[in-house]
Amino acid sequence: MKTNPDIKTEITFEDFKAEVLNDYRLAVTSRECSLLGRREVLTGKAKFGIFGGGKEIPQIAWAKAFANGDFRSGYYRDQTFMMAIGELTIEQFFAGLYANTDLRQEPMSAGRQMGGHFTTHSLDENGNWKDLTKQKNSSADISPTAAQMPRLLGLAQASKIYRNVKGIDTTNFSIEGNEVAWGTIGNASTSEGLFFETVNAAGVLQVPMVISVWDDDYGISVHAKHQTTKENISEILKGFQRTDNENGYEIFRVKGWNYPELIDVYQRAGQIARNEHVPVLIHVQELTQPQGHSTSGSHERYKDNERLTWEVEHDCNTQMRKWIINNNIATDDTLLTLEREIKKAVRDGKKVAWSAFLKPILKEKNEVLDLLKQLASSSPNGVFINKLIGELESVNEPLRRDVLSIARKALRYVLFENSKEKTTLQNWISTYIEDVQLKYSSHLYSESDKNVFNQTAVEPIYGKDSKVVDGRIVLRENFDAIFNKYPEALIFGEDSGYIGDVNQGLEGLQEKHGELRISDTGIREATIVGQGIGMAMRGLRPIAEIQYLDYLMYALQIMSDDLATVQYRTKGRQKAPMIVRTRGHRLEGIWHSGSQLGGILNLIRGIHVLVPRNMTKAAGFYNTLLQSDEPALVVECLNGYRLKEKLPSNIGEFKTPIGVVETLKEGEDITLVSYGSTLRLVMEASRELLEVGINAEVIDVQSLLPLDINHDIVKSIAKTNRVLIIDEDVEGGASAFILNEILNKQNAFEHLDSQPKTLASKPHRPAYGTDGDYFSKPSTEDIFETVYTIMHELNPTNYPALR
């Protein structure tokens, strides 16, 4: 059940009638799904509902202009479009509503996202790219309002790269850059900064992007007069309209209930974007939202009777129905018969989806009941177990929580018993948790054979005549090798192009590799990351540069909600293996301190966080990542670009392993753990500690996510029996994260003879200047004295108090 994308200039009236009636069938089917879906939520079968009612007709018109290879980046109102391109059935709609964890039945997210969030599969079950040029594509939706916009920019920019950069293997990804990226957004969400940032960037870049603004006059319960200047987004964007002499946008306005006008506008918009690579904005006005924002409330609470009456009359489905009758395409009786058929089909589809959701859980329920009955018959506490059995039997439509909760509670009644029935139940519970947990927890990171853990480390090679150069030169030469080796690789950011980045790690590379591959951007961190996400989703290997780690805060929401969850929210059927490159650590001043890693670590699980201590290590990380299929954040040491390093002879080939720590100094008294620029202070302190008889072991963690996959830190602690973690983040930040990993995952407490400690920065932001840094962040003296105090507590005689 999908619309016909081929709009012919000459068709018979009978063909025209059939096409129109098929479109009307789609619109009514989608509306019935919304209506019945709301009832399923209100009766408790589903948790939450957010539907596309009132937007059906423009989405059908849009689907007719949407071609194979195109990408959608939308939000949770686009169910009719997904049905129209053949990527959402009635059964799948309800499977999403019920959170079915079977990807075959709920292909949007296997129950990980609420209904209304749509995707298509870019990858096969092994994580390999499908041929995206032969299918209609939807990037995986996210809920945060307007957060779909930065990714849209990258999806569109990929077409520009594929059209204009030579040497890229476009197989599976593009046909001469002819693909359009289509975005959708509610009119109220155009108030978000992410919308304006994206609109401006796309106008500058001139990429094939079409934005549809679904305008129903409200944002949740708040009217447009409180949302948008002049209550009209296309009116205030007039300055973006292109002219004969200036680049910009093509802007259209169209009534959301006018079926023939919508088809015409979407055809023209698609042709302009596809052929000319010009961005287009379509302001779809006079839409309705007949069920309100969501099932959490009713729109009658905030719309007056006049508005409600207007919405009934101007409902797009109602208007299309009138148009069909007025143009003698079908009679009222014919449409009534069609509508009755659709209602039955939707009810039947809902029943099939609910049965499919419930069937495996009922099987699991019966398995547990059999085990509990056997346990009850063999236990002196059988009466209590039988009560649990009765509770579970009374649940006719159970969830997995119900099944497992009862099974686990039963074990409490047989704590001191020994029986084969108890053992059988214990084994069943353990196996069940292990199997079922994966339905909700898999694919946070790549599970393909291209993941970072399948990459073999390659050491840098040095000869007798290896040059000693500034660290930036190692990076520059390595990036040059990368851009020669990977035609699909590109880097972009503020000052990245013409001057070769602020620290000259890209010096001269734009002239050599071209402005499209080594490019400058405006000051707009969120859409810089968005460019990377979208291009990576289309097979390119982008490196998005954020000038300083502090500025990552502008893009952290996009990284957290979008990039970090791509693999997870599609259960491994989409990926965005981009690299975010930035620099931080030890720079002076409140907003240039670059050490807010505690927050970053908690917000971007799903992205690897790498903290190399020098530029050779950083270059090795880039080489490793480009061989893998996962996203990462690489934080280069800001004060390391001018420090001297040897230039490896195998530039572009050596690879730093991810998740593996490195011991920089052997010792037996205490283990010192740190990363990045602070390691230089730690190493200095460790040399000074030798003067007072303390031999410290120094470990560079190298990567924070993942951290020490081989558990080498605990091996060191087993030798030294003491540990201090030094970090320039605030207390409770990255040092607390590292300590938790060491104590709770590596069980280091078994080897500790002294209290494990952390040494972090003061709770305020670092003050400006060298003294500001000294009194705000750990110094060499701080490290020395903290270690000495630990040893003093152990042996006051050998280590008398310093002060």
CSV table of N, CA, C and O in Angstrom, one decimal, residues 714 717 723 725 737-750 752 756:
chain,number,residue,atom,x,y,z
A,714,VAL,N,44.1,-2.9,37.3
A,714,VAL,CA,44.0,-3.8,38.5
A,714,VAL,C,45.2,-4.7,38.7
A,714,VAL,O,45.7,-5.0,39.8
A,717,ILE,N,47.6,-2.5,40.4
A,717,ILE,CA,47.2,-2.3,41.8
A,717,ILE,C,47.5,-3.5,42.6
A,717,ILE,O,47.9,-3.4,43.8
A,723,VAL,N,46.3,3.3,44.9
A,723,VAL,CA,46.0,3.9,43.6
A,723,VAL,C,45.6,5.4,43.8
A,723,VAL,O,44.9,5.7,44.8
A,725,ILE,N,44.1,8.6,41.3
A,725,ILE,CA,43.7,9.0,39.9
A,725,ILE,C,43.7,10.5,39.8
A,725,ILE,O,43.2,11.2,40.7
A,737,PHE,N,34.6,8.5,37.6
A,737,PHE,CA,34.3,7.5,36.6
A,737,PHE,C,35.3,6.4,36.5
A,737,PHE,O,35.0,5.2,36.5
A,738,ILE,N,36.6,6.8,36.4
A,738,ILE,CA,37.7,5.9,36.4
A,738,ILE,C,37.7,5.0,37.6
A,738,ILE,O,37.9,3.8,37.6
A,739,LEU,N,37.6,5.7,38.8
A,739,LEU,CA,37.6,4.9,40.1
A,739,LEU,C,36.5,3.9,40.1
A,739,LEU,O,36.7,2.8,40.6
A,740,ASN,N,35.3,4.3,39.7
A,740,ASN,CA,34.2,3.3,39.7
A,740,ASN,C,34.5,2.1,38.9
A,740,ASN,O,34.2,1.0,39.2
A,741,GLU,N,35.1,2.4,37.7
A,741,GLU,CA,35.4,1.3,36.8
A,741,GLU,C,36.5,0.3,37.5
A,741,GLU,O,36.3,-0.9,37.4
A,742,ILE,N,37.4,0.9,38.1
A,742,ILE,CA,38.5,0.1,38.8
A,742,ILE,C,38.0,-0.7,39.9
A,742,ILE,O,38.3,-1.9,40.1
A,743,LEU,N,37.1,0.0,40.8
A,743,LEU,CA,36.6,-0.7,42.0
A,743,LEU,C,35.5,-1.7,41.7
A,743,LEU,O,35.5,-2.8,42.2
A,744,ASN,N,34.5,-1.3,40.9
A,744,ASN,CA,33.3,-2.1,40.7
A,744,ASN,C,33.4,-3.0,39.5
A,744,ASN,O,32.6,-4.0,39.5
A,745,LYS,N,34.2,-2.8,38.6
A,745,LYS,CA,34.3,-3.7,37.4
A,745,LYS,C,35.6,-4.5,37.4
A,745,LYS,O,35.6,-5.7,37.0
A,746,GLN,N,36.7,-3.9,38.0
A,746,GLN,CA,37.9,-4.7,38.0
A,746,GLN,C,38.2,-5.3,39.4
A,746,GLN,O,39.2,-6.0,39.6
A,747,ASN,N,37.3,-4.9,40.4
A,747,ASN,CA,37.4,-5.5,41.7
A,747,ASN,C,38.7,-5.2,42.4
A,747,ASN,O,39.3,-6.0,43.1
A,748,ALA,N,39.2,-4.0,42.2
A,748,ALA,CA,40.6,-3.6,42.7
A,748,ALA,C,40.6,-3.6,44.2
A,748,ALA,O,41.7,-3.6,44.8
A,749,PHE,N,39.4,-3.4,44.9
A,749,PHE,CA,39.4,-3.4,46.3
A,749,PHE,C,40.1,-4.6,47.0
A,749,PHE,O,40.5,-4.5,48.1
A,750,GLU,N,40.1,-5.7,46.3
A,750,GLU,CA,40.7,-6.9,46.8
A,750,GLU,C,42.2,-6.7,47.1
A,750,GLU,O,42.8,-7.4,47.9
A,752,LEU,N,43.8,-3.6,47.7
A,752,LEU,CA,44.1,-2.3,48.2
A,752,LEU,C,44.5,-2.3,49.7
A,752,LEU,O,43.7,-2.9,50.5
A,756,PRO,N,41.6,4.2,48.2
A,756,PRO,CA,41.8,4.7,46.8
A,756,PRO,C,41.4,6.2,46.8
A,756,PRO,O,40.4,6.6,47.4
